[in-house]
């Protein structure tokens, strides 16, 4: 090595011009990289874009109305690891809804205020229903799923959110600081007065007591996200008319269990496992069995022959699980075979779910989507149309956040995706400071960045929609919330506008692959409201303006939950 260095030194002493030329080239390359990173920024608002506060747009429709991170991680209890983790719907809680206390009861004024606070929190979060106070024991836990503790910042919402994220049906709080999750309550209901310890992170709510759990049922936890081992629970369904066609593979198992049926269908390489008593059926979601008409889970309430705490359905009503086998019927994607004569925009305000919508469209149509911009991270994640020029004509539609008249009129038609501004602003703020699936830091939320961001971006949320309604041609409005709630119907509308044939079996395949690679985990949601009263007042005005503009075009107005509660 020493000899090699000596040779280089002698060489450059004889040829100093070549040495300085090499240094110059190195510095030039570094400068180009720096300049490129400086120009790769956010899409900007057009200078001619109207401001809702100014009210400068023309036409009646555009007369504006004036305008954390978790301190500790989850851990599984030893009982949860050693006990059965799947509990079917045969269990029915013996507890009743907490009665309203309109009169002075036995628990005094403090308890009345706590009940009032709990009701307010339930209404605000709209995610869980309080069902009562239950006995708990270290020897026999009432909720036998995962658990975590925080003796400084535990809140009701934090416990609910973490249990819901993992697909559990129940969340229970104990000793003011302990959170337990489970699919089934295995304990006795006791007097409300025994759950009398305030939460460590919020004094307005009770979080159980000594060996007592305050338990909530996660009413809005999507059933399709309930995980049981490696499978996902899909619900209870009526037996299809022609089982042999709808679910072509069947096996009979005397000691039936969820594990056995799921493993059987996984081995046969099918994404669906249906338990019907002692029979296990495997197949794909098709028009013969769409999984759209769910039944009451109590109709499937028959215990498994091989597992006491599981439901295995009946001969008439099947319990359905989605296995880890990937449904490949919608995974193939390619560029359009011939150059498209129509430029179709997939337009949205940043943070409104454009990337997720592109994922759904690509699976549903089999064709790549394009972009008005270039994002290397999206290209590396499989959006191959990202590298094409947006006018190439090789992609089925083009992502854009632009809202100027000239940019909008360049497209022949558009899908306009609208999302609740409160959610969209927070999503874009997270993306801006944390990446596509990352999160902004606590310092960003609490610093000057967040107020400045809301000040600049909130007006853009309104003008973006208003400009596309005004200047866009053949605009299909899709609300992000409707797409999440009824994906099959809304995606069918979107694919129809794109001018491609709708294959329903392919759309059913998309439903099982809907999340993609750009879904943020809910584990680091903010535990406080980042919006000030002044921010909410301003954003509420923008919402009313957009709502009026939609209704003037005989379109459905914004969903009710856009307004702050």
Coordinates of C-alpha atoms in Angstrom, one line a residue:
X1 CA 0.0 0.0 0.0
X2 CA 2.9 2.4 0.9
X3 CA 4.5 1.8 -2.5
X4 CA 1.3 2.5 -4.3
X5 CA 0.9 5.9 -2.5
X6 CA 4.4 6.8 -3.3
X7 CA 3.8 6.1 -7.0
X8 CA 0.6 8.3 -6.9
X9 CA 2.6 11.2 -5.3
X10 CA 5.3 11.0 -7.9
X11 CA 2.7 10.9 -10.7
X12 CA 0.9 14.0 -9.6
X13 CA 4.2 15.9 -9.0
X14 CA 5.1 15.3 -12.6
X15 CA 1.5 16.0 -13.9
X16 CA 0.1 18.8 -11.6
X17 CA -2.4 19.9 -14.2
X18 CA -4.1 16.5 -14.1
X19 CA -4.2 16.6 -10.3
X20 CA -5.9 20.0 -10.2
X21 CA -8.3 18.9 -13.0
X22 CA -9.3 15.8 -10.9
X23 CA -10.0 18.1 -7.8
X24 CA -12.1 20.5 -9.9
X25 CA -14.2 17.6 -11.3
X26 CA -14.8 16.3 -7.8
X27 CA -16.0 19.7 -6.5
X28 CA -18.2 20.2 -9.5
X29 CA -19.9 16.8 -9.0
X30 CA -20.6 17.7 -5.4
X31 CA -22.1 21.1 -6.3
X32 CA -24.4 19.5 -8.8
X33 CA -25.7 17.0 -6.2
X34 CA -26.3 19.9 -3.8
X35 CA -28.2 22.0 -6.3
X36 CA -30.4 19.0 -7.3
X37 CA -31.4 18.4 -3.7
X38 CA -32.2 22.1 -3.3
X39 CA -34.6 22.1 -6.2
X40 CA -36.4 18.8 -5.2
X41 CA -39.0 20.5 -3.0
X42 CA -42.7 20.9 -2.5
X43 CA -45.2 21.7 -5.2
X44 CA -46.0 25.4 -4.9
X45 CA -49.2 27.2 -5.1
X46 CA -49.7 29.1 -8.4
X47 CA -49.3 32.9 -8.1
X48 CA -52.7 33.4 -9.7
X49 CA -54.4 31.0 -7.2
X50 CA -57.3 32.7 -5.4
X51 CA -57.3 33.0 -1.6
X52 CA -60.5 32.2 0.3
X53 CA -59.9 35.0 2.7
X54 CA -59.6 37.5 -0.1
X55 CA -62.6 36.3 -1.9
X56 CA -61.1 37.1 -5.3
X57 CA -62.6 34.2 -7.3
X58 CA -65.4 34.9 -9.8
X59 CA -68.9 33.4 -9.8
X60 CA -71.5 32.7 -7.2
X61 CA -70.1 29.3 -6.4
X62 CA -66.9 30.9 -5.4
X63 CA -68.1 33.7 -3.1
X64 CA -66.2 32.8 0.0
X65 CA -68.0 33.1 3.3
X66 CA -65.3 35.3 4.8
X67 CA -63.1 34.2 5.8
X68 CA -46.0 11.1 20.3
X69 CA -44.2 9.0 20.6
X70 CA -45.1 6.2 23.1
X71 CA -43.0 6.3 26.3
X72 CA -42.9 2.6 26.5
X73 CA -43.5 -0.2 24.1
X74 CA -46.0 -3.1 24.2
X75 CA -45.2 -6.3 25.9
X76 CA -47.0 -9.6 25.9
X77 CA -47.9 -11.0 29.3
X78 CA -46.8 -14.6 30.0
X79 CA -50.4 -15.6 30.2
X80 CA -51.1 -14.1 26.8
X81 CA -48.2 -16.1 25.3
X82 CA -49.3 -19.3 26.9
X83 CA -53.1 -19.0 26.5
X84 CA -55.3 -19.2 23.4
X85 CA -55.3 -15.9 21.5
X86 CA -58.3 -16.6 19.4
X87 CA -61.7 -16.0 20.9
X88 CA -64.8 -16.4 18.8
X89 CA -68.1 -14.6 19.0
X90 CA -69.8 -17.3 21.0
X91 CA -68.9 -15.4 24.1
X92 CA -71.4 -12.7 25.1
X93 CA -70.5 -10.3 27.8
X94 CA -72.9 -10.4 30.8
X95 CA -72.4 -6.7 31.5
X96 CA -75.0 -4.1 30.5
X97 CA -74.5 -0.6 29.3
X98 CA -73.7 1.8 32.1
X99 CA -77.0 3.3 33.2
X100 CA -77.4 7.0 33.0
X101 CA -77.3 8.8 36.4
X102 CA -79.5 11.8 36.1
X103 CA -80.0 12.0 39.8
X104 CA -77.6 12.1 42.7
X105 CA -76.4 8.6 43.3
X106 CA -74.2 6.7 45.7
X107 CA -71.0 7.8 44.2
X108 CA -71.0 11.6 44.9
X109 CA -70.2 14.6 42.7
X110 CA -66.7 13.5 41.7
X111 CA -68.0 10.3 40.2
X112 CA -70.8 12.2 38.3
X113 CA -68.1 14.5 36.9
X114 CA -66.0 11.5 35.8
X115 CA -69.0 10.0 34.1
X116 CA -69.7 13.2 32.3
X117 CA -66.0 13.5 31.3
X118 CA -66.1 9.9 30.0
X119 CA -69.2 10.6 27.9
X120 CA -67.6 13.7 26.4
X121 CA -64.4 11.7 25.5
X122 CA -66.5 8.9 23.9
X123 CA -68.3 11.4 21.8
X124 CA -65.1 13.2 20.8
X125 CA -63.2 10.1 19.9
X126 CA -66.2 8.2 18.5
X127 CA -64.2 5.0 18.7
X128 CA -65.2 3.1 21.8
X129 CA -68.1 2.4 24.2
X130 CA -67.6 2.1 27.9
X131 CA -69.1 -1.2 29.2
X132 CA -68.3 -1.4 32.8
X133 CA -65.9 -2.1 35.7
X134 CA -64.6 -5.7 36.0
X135 CA -62.5 -7.8 38.4
X136 CA -58.9 -8.4 37.5
X137 CA -56.2 -10.6 39.0
X138 CA -52.6 -11.3 38.3
X139 CA -53.3 -15.0 38.4
X140 CA -56.2 -14.8 36.0
X141 CA -56.4 -11.7 33.8
X142 CA -59.7 -10.5 32.6
X143 CA -58.2 -9.5 29.2
X144 CA -55.5 -11.9 28.1
X145 CA -53.9 -10.1 25.1
X146 CA -51.0 -7.8 25.1
X147 CA -50.5 -5.1 27.8
X148 CA -48.4 -2.0 28.5
X149 CA -47.9 0.4 31.4
X150 CA -47.1 4.1 31.7
X151 CA -47.2 5.5 35.3
X152 CA -46.9 9.1 34.1
X153 CA -48.9 9.6 30.9
X154 CA -51.5 6.9 30.6
X155 CA -54.8 8.1 29.0
X156 CA -58.0 6.3 28.0
X157 CA -57.5 7.2 24.3
X158 CA -53.9 6.0 24.3
X159 CA -55.0 2.6 25.6
X160 CA -57.9 2.3 23.2
X161 CA -55.7 3.4 20.2
X162 CA -53.0 0.8 20.9
X163 CA -55.5 -2.1 21.4
X164 CA -57.4 -1.1 18.3
X165 CA -54.2 -0.9 16.3
X166 CA -53.6 -4.6 17.1
X167 CA -57.1 -5.6 16.2
X168 CA -58.4 -6.3 19.7
X169 CA -62.1 -6.0 20.6
X170 CA -61.6 -4.7 24.1
X171 CA -59.3 -2.2 25.9
X172 CA -59.1 -2.1 29.7
X173 CA -57.4 0.3 32.1
X174 CA -56.3 -0.6 35.6
X175 CA -54.6 1.2 38.5
X176 CA -54.5 4.5 36.7
X177 CA -51.6 3.5 34.5
X178 CA -52.0 -0.1 33.1
X179 CA -53.5 -1.0 29.7
X180 CA -54.7 -4.5 28.8
X181 CA -56.2 -5.7 25.5
X182 CA -58.2 -8.8 24.6
X183 CA -60.8 -10.4 22.4
X184 CA -62.9 -11.7 25.3
X185 CA -63.7 -10.6 28.9
X186 CA -63.1 -13.4 31.3
X187 CA -64.2 -11.8 34.6
X188 CA -67.2 -10.6 36.7
X189 CA -68.8 -7.2 36.4
X190 CA -68.7 -5.2 39.6
X191 CA -69.9 -1.8 40.9
X192 CA -68.7 1.3 39.1
X193 CA -67.5 2.8 42.4
X194 CA -64.7 0.3 42.5
X195 CA -63.1 1.8 39.3
X196 CA -62.1 5.0 41.1
X197 CA -58.5 5.7 40.2
X198 CA -57.9 8.7 37.9
X199 CA -55.7 8.2 34.8
X200 CA -52.1 9.3 35.3
X201 CA -52.2 11.3 32.1
X202 CA -55.6 12.9 32.4
X203 CA -57.4 13.8 35.6
X204 CA -60.8 14.0 34.0
X205 CA -61.2 10.2 33.5
X206 CA -61.0 7.1 35.6
X207 CA -58.6 4.3 34.6
X208 CA -59.8 1.4 36.7
X209 CA -58.7 0.7 40.3
X210 CA -56.8 -1.8 42.4
X211 CA -57.4 -5.1 40.7
X212 CA -60.3 -3.5 38.8
X213 CA -60.5 -2.8 35.0
X214 CA -62.4 0.0 33.3
X215 CA -63.2 -1.8 30.0
X216 CA -64.2 -0.3 26.6
X217 CA -65.5 -2.1 23.6
X218 CA -63.8 -0.8 20.5
X219 CA -67.0 -0.2 18.5
X220 CA -65.2 1.3 15.4
X221 CA -62.3 -1.1 15.3
X222 CA -62.7 -2.5 11.7
X223 CA -63.5 -6.2 11.9
X224 CA -61.3 -6.8 8.8
X225 CA -58.3 -5.8 10.9
X226 CA -58.8 -8.2 13.7
X227 CA -55.8 -10.5 13.6
X228 CA -55.7 -14.0 15.0
X229 CA -52.2 -15.4 14.7
X230 CA -51.2 -15.1 11.0
X231 CA -54.8 -14.7 9.8
X232 CA -57.2 -11.8 9.6
X233 CA -60.8 -12.2 10.7
X234 CA -63.2 -11.2 8.0
X235 CA -66.6 -11.9 9.7
X236 CA -69.6 -14.2 9.6
X237 CA -71.3 -14.9 6.3
X238 CA -74.2 -17.0 5.0
X239 CA -73.1 -20.2 3.1
X240 CA -72.9 -19.4 -0.6
X241 CA -75.5 -21.1 -2.9
X242 CA -72.9 -23.2 -4.7
X243 CA -70.1 -24.0 -2.2
X244 CA -68.1 -26.2 -4.6
X245 CA -67.8 -23.3 -7.1
X246 CA -67.4 -20.5 -4.7
X247 CA -65.0 -22.3 -2.4
X248 CA -63.5 -25.1 -4.5
X249 CA -61.3 -26.9 -1.9
X250 CA -62.9 -28.6 1.1
X251 CA -61.5 -30.6 4.0
X252 CA -63.3 -32.3 6.9
X253 CA -61.7 -32.1 10.3
X254 CA -63.2 -33.7 13.4
X255 CA -61.1 -31.6 15.9
X256 CA -61.6 -28.4 14.0
X257 CA -59.8 -25.2 15.0
X258 CA -59.0 -21.9 13.3
X259 CA -55.3 -22.8 13.1
X260 CA -56.0 -26.1 11.4
X261 CA -58.3 -24.6 8.8
X262 CA -56.0 -21.6 8.1
X263 CA -53.0 -23.8 7.8
X264 CA -54.9 -26.2 5.4
X265 CA -55.9 -23.3 3.1
X266 CA -52.5 -21.8 3.3
X267 CA -50.9 -25.1 2.2
X268 CA -53.4 -25.2 -0.7
X269 CA -52.4 -21.6 -1.6
X270 CA -55.8 -19.9 -1.1
X271 CA -56.3 -16.5 0.5
X272 CA -59.6 -17.4 2.1
X273 CA -60.4 -19.9 4.8
X274 CA -64.0 -20.6 5.7
X275 CA -65.0 -22.6 8.8
X276 CA -68.4 -24.3 8.7
X277 CA -68.6 -26.6 11.7
X278 CA -66.3 -29.6 11.0
X279 CA -65.7 -28.5 7.4
X280 CA -62.9 -26.2 6.2
X281 CA -63.4 -24.5 2.8
X282 CA -60.8 -22.6 0.8
X283 CA -61.1 -20.2 -2.1
X284 CA -60.9 -16.6 -3.5
X285 CA -63.4 -13.8 -3.1
X286 CA -65.5 -13.8 -6.3
X287 CA -68.9 -12.6 -7.5
X288 CA -70.2 -16.0 -6.1
X289 CA -68.9 -15.0 -2.7
X290 CA -68.1 -11.3 -2.4
X291 CA -67.8 -11.0 1.5
X292 CA -69.9 -7.9 1.2
X293 CA -73.0 -9.1 3.1
X294 CA -72.0 -9.8 6.6
X295 CA -74.2 -11.5 9.2
X296 CA -74.5 -11.1 12.9
X297 CA -71.6 -13.0 14.5
X298 CA -73.9 -14.8 16.9
X299 CA -75.2 -16.8 13.9
X300 CA -71.7 -18.3 13.6
X301 CA -71.5 -19.0 17.4
X302 CA -70.6 -22.7 17.5
X303 CA -67.5 -23.7 19.4
X304 CA -64.8 -25.5 17.6
X305 CA -64.4 -29.2 18.2
X306 CA -60.7 -28.9 18.8
X307 CA -60.5 -25.6 20.7
X308 CA -62.7 -24.4 23.5
X309 CA -62.3 -20.6 23.0
X310 CA -62.9 -20.4 19.3
X311 CA -65.9 -20.2 17.0
X312 CA -66.0 -22.5 13.9
X313 CA -69.3 -21.4 12.4
X314 CA -72.1 -23.8 11.3
X315 CA -73.2 -25.6 8.2
X316 CA -75.2 -22.5 7.2
X317 CA -73.0 -19.7 8.5
X318 CA -69.3 -19.6 7.8
X319 CA -66.6 -17.9 9.9
X320 CA -64.1 -16.3 7.4
X321 CA -60.4 -15.7 7.7
X322 CA -57.9 -14.2 5.3
X323 CA -54.7 -16.2 5.2
X324 CA -51.2 -14.9 4.4
X325 CA -51.4 -16.2 0.8
X326 CA -51.4 -13.3 -1.6
X327 CA -54.2 -13.0 -4.1
X328 CA -52.2 -12.6 -7.3
X329 CA -55.2 -11.9 -9.5
X330 CA -54.6 -8.1 -9.3
X331 CA -50.9 -7.9 -8.8
X332 CA -49.8 -7.7 -12.5
X333 CA -49.2 -4.1 -13.7
X334 CA -47.8 -2.7 -17.0
X335 CA -47.8 0.5 -19.1
X336 CA -50.7 1.2 -21.5
X337 CA -50.2 -0.8 -24.8
X338 CA -50.9 2.3 -26.9
X339 CA -50.4 6.0 -26.2
X340 CA -53.5 7.4 -24.6
X341 CA -55.2 10.4 -26.2
X342 CA -56.8 11.5 -22.9
X343 CA -54.9 13.0 -20.0
X344 CA -56.7 12.1 -16.8
X345 CA -55.7 13.7 -13.5
X346 CA -55.8 12.1 -10.1
X347 CA -56.0 15.5 -8.3
X348 CA -55.9 16.1 -4.6
X349 CA -54.6 18.4 -1.9
X350 CA -51.4 17.0 -0.4
X351 CA -52.1 14.6 2.4
X352 CA -55.5 13.6 1.0
X353 CA -54.5 10.0 0.1
X354 CA -53.3 10.4 -3.5
X355 CA -50.6 7.7 -3.1
X356 CA -53.0 5.2 -1.6
X357 CA -55.5 5.9 -4.4
X358 CA -52.8 5.3 -7.0
X359 CA -52.1 2.0 -5.4
X360 CA -55.8 1.0 -5.6
X361 CA -56.1 2.2 -9.2
X362 CA -53.0 0.3 -10.3
X363 CA -54.3 -3.0 -8.8
X364 CA -57.8 -2.5 -10.1
X365 CA -56.8 -1.7 -13.7
X366 CA -53.4 -3.4 -14.1
X367 CA -51.9 -0.2 -15.5
X368 CA -49.3 2.1 -14.0
X369 CA -50.2 5.6 -12.8
X370 CA -48.1 8.6 -13.6
X371 CA -47.2 11.8 -11.8
X372 CA -46.8 15.5 -12.5
X373 CA -43.7 15.3 -10.3
X374 CA -40.9 12.7 -9.7
X375 CA -40.5 11.0 -6.4
X376 CA -37.7 8.5 -6.2
X377 CA -39.0 6.9 -3.1
X378 CA -42.3 6.1 -4.8
X379 CA -40.5 4.8 -7.9
X380 CA -38.4 2.5 -5.7
X381 CA -41.6 1.2 -4.0
X382 CA -43.0 0.0 -7.3
X383 CA -44.7 3.1 -8.9
X384 CA -42.9 2.6 -12.2
X385 CA -44.9 5.3 -13.9
X386 CA -43.3 7.9 -11.6
X387 CA -40.3 8.2 -13.9
X388 CA -42.3 8.8 -17.1
X389 CA -43.1 12.4 -18.2
X390 CA -46.7 13.2 -17.3
X391 CA -47.6 13.7 -21.0
X392 CA -46.1 10.4 -22.1
X393 CA -49.5 8.8 -22.5
X394 CA -48.3 5.5 -21.1
X395 CA -50.0 5.8 -17.7
X396 CA -53.7 5.4 -16.8
X397 CA -53.9 8.7 -14.9
X398 CA -51.5 11.3 -13.5
X399 CA -51.1 12.4 -9.9
X400 CA -51.1 16.1 -9.3
X401 CA -51.5 18.6 -6.5
X402 CA -51.5 21.6 -8.8
X403 CA -54.4 24.1 -8.6
X404 CA -53.8 26.8 -11.1
X405 CA -56.1 27.4 -14.1
X406 CA -53.4 26.6 -16.7
X407 CA -52.4 23.4 -15.0
X408 CA -55.9 22.2 -14.5
X409 CA -57.0 22.9 -18.1
X410 CA -54.1 20.7 -19.4
X411 CA -56.2 17.7 -18.4
X412 CA -59.1 16.2 -20.3
X413 CA -60.9 14.8 -17.2
X414 CA -60.1 14.3 -13.5
X415 CA -60.8 12.3 -10.3
X416 CA -60.8 14.9 -7.5
X417 CA -60.0 13.3 -4.2
X418 CA -61.1 15.3 -1.2
X419 CA -60.3 14.6 2.5
X420 CA -61.2 16.1 5.8
X421 CA -58.8 19.1 6.1
X422 CA -58.0 18.4 9.7
X423 CA -56.7 14.9 8.8
X424 CA -55.1 16.0 5.5
X425 CA -53.1 18.9 7.0
X426 CA -51.7 16.6 9.7
X427 CA -50.9 13.9 7.2
X428 CA -49.0 16.3 4.9
X429 CA -47.2 17.8 7.9
X430 CA -46.1 14.3 8.9
X431 CA -45.0 13.6 5.3
X432 CA -43.1 16.9 5.1
X433 CA -41.1 16.3 8.2
X434 CA -41.1 12.5 8.5
X435 CA -41.4 11.0 5.0
X436 CA -44.3 9.1 3.4
X437 CA -44.9 6.8 6.3
X438 CA -43.0 8.6 9.0
X439 CA -44.0 11.2 11.6
X440 CA -43.0 14.8 12.4
X441 CA -41.2 15.2 15.7
X442 CA -42.7 16.6 18.8
X443 CA -40.5 19.6 18.4
X444 CA -42.0 20.3 15.0
X445 CA -45.6 20.1 16.3
X446 CA -44.8 22.3 19.3
X447 CA -42.5 24.7 17.4
X448 CA -43.2 27.5 14.9
X449 CA -43.4 25.1 12.0
X450 CA -47.0 23.8 12.7
X451 CA -48.7 27.2 13.0
X452 CA -46.9 28.5 9.9
X453 CA -47.8 25.4 8.0
X454 CA -51.5 25.7 8.9
X455 CA -51.5 29.4 8.0
X456 CA -50.1 28.6 4.5
X457 CA -51.7 25.3 3.7
X458 CA -55.3 25.6 5.1
X459 CA -56.3 28.2 2.4
X460 CA -54.8 26.0 -0.2
X461 CA -57.1 23.1 0.9
X462 CA -60.1 25.2 -0.1
X463 CA -58.8 26.8 -3.3
X464 CA -57.5 23.4 -4.6
X465 CA -61.0 22.0 -4.6
X466 CA -62.7 25.2 -5.8
X467 CA -60.3 25.6 -8.7
X468 CA -60.8 22.0 -9.9
X469 CA -64.6 22.5 -9.8
X470 CA -64.3 25.7 -11.7
X471 CA -61.7 24.9 -14.4
X472 CA -61.7 21.1 -14.5
X473 CA -63.4 19.1 -17.3
X474 CA -65.4 16.0 -16.5
X475 CA -64.5 16.0 -12.8
X476 CA -65.5 13.0 -10.6
X477 CA -65.5 13.9 -6.9
X478 CA -64.5 11.1 -4.5
X479 CA -64.3 11.7 -0.8
X480 CA -61.4 9.9 0.9
X481 CA -63.7 8.8 3.7
X482 CA -66.2 7.2 1.3
X483 CA -63.4 5.3 -0.4
X484 CA -62.2 3.9 2.9
X485 CA -65.8 2.9 4.0
X486 CA -67.0 1.5 0.7
X487 CA -64.0 0.7 -1.4
X488 CA -65.6 -1.6 -3.9
X489 CA -68.3 0.9 -5.0
X490 CA -66.1 4.0 -5.1
X491 CA -63.2 2.3 -6.9
X492 CA -65.6 1.0 -9.4
X493 CA -66.7 4.6 -10.1
X494 CA -63.1 5.7 -10.5
X495 CA -62.1 2.9 -12.9
X496 CA -65.2 3.6 -15.0
X497 CA -64.0 7.2 -15.5
X498 CA -60.6 6.0 -16.5
X499 CA -62.2 4.3 -19.5
X500 CA -61.1 0.7 -18.7
X501 CA -63.3 -2.4 -18.3
X502 CA -64.2 -3.1 -14.8
X503 CA -63.5 -6.7 -13.7
X504 CA -65.4 -7.3 -10.5
X505 CA -63.2 -10.3 -9.4
X506 CA -60.2 -8.0 -9.8
X507 CA -61.9 -5.4 -7.6
X508 CA -62.6 -8.0 -5.0
X509 CA -58.9 -8.9 -5.1
X510 CA -58.0 -5.3 -4.4
X511 CA -60.1 -5.3 -1.2
X512 CA -57.8 -7.9 0.2
X513 CA -54.6 -6.0 -0.8
X514 CA -55.9 -2.5 -0.1
X515 CA -53.3 -1.1 2.4
X516 CA -50.1 -1.3 0.2
X517 CA -46.8 0.0 1.5
X518 CA -47.8 3.5 2.4
X519 CA -50.0 3.1 5.4
X520 CA -48.9 5.0 8.5
X521 CA -49.1 3.1 11.8
X522 CA -51.5 4.5 14.3
X523 CA -49.1 3.9 17.2
X524 CA -47.7 7.4 17.2
X525 CA -50.8 9.5 16.8
X526 CA -50.7 12.7 18.7
X527 CA -52.2 12.5 22.2
X528 CA -53.3 16.1 22.1
X529 CA -55.2 18.4 19.7
X530 CA -52.7 20.4 17.7
X531 CA -55.4 22.8 16.4
X532 CA -56.0 26.0 18.3
X533 CA -59.6 27.6 18.5
X534 CA -58.5 30.2 16.0
X535 CA -57.2 27.6 13.5
X536 CA -60.5 25.6 13.8
X537 CA -62.6 28.8 13.3
X538 CA -60.7 29.5 10.1
X539 CA -60.7 26.0 8.8
X540 CA -64.4 25.7 9.5
X541 CA -65.1 28.6 7.2
X542 CA -63.1 26.9 4.4
X543 CA -65.1 23.7 4.9
X544 CA -68.4 25.6 4.6
X545 CA -67.2 27.3 1.4
X546 CA -66.2 23.9 -0.2
X547 CA -69.5 22.4 0.9
X548 CA -71.5 25.1 -0.7
X549 CA -69.5 24.9 -4.0
X550 CA -70.2 21.1 -4.2
X551 CA -73.9 21.5 -3.5
X552 CA -74.2 24.2 -6.1
X553 CA -73.1 21.6 -8.7
X554 CA -75.6 19.1 -7.4
X555 CA -72.9 17.0 -5.9
X556 CA -72.8 15.5 -2.4
X557 CA -71.5 18.0 0.1
X558 CA -68.7 17.3 2.5
X559 CA -69.2 14.5 5.1
X560 CA -70.5 15.7 8.5
X561 CA -67.4 14.7 10.3
X562 CA -65.4 17.4 8.5
X563 CA -66.7 19.8 11.1
X564 CA -64.9 19.9 14.4
X565 CA -66.8 18.1 17.3

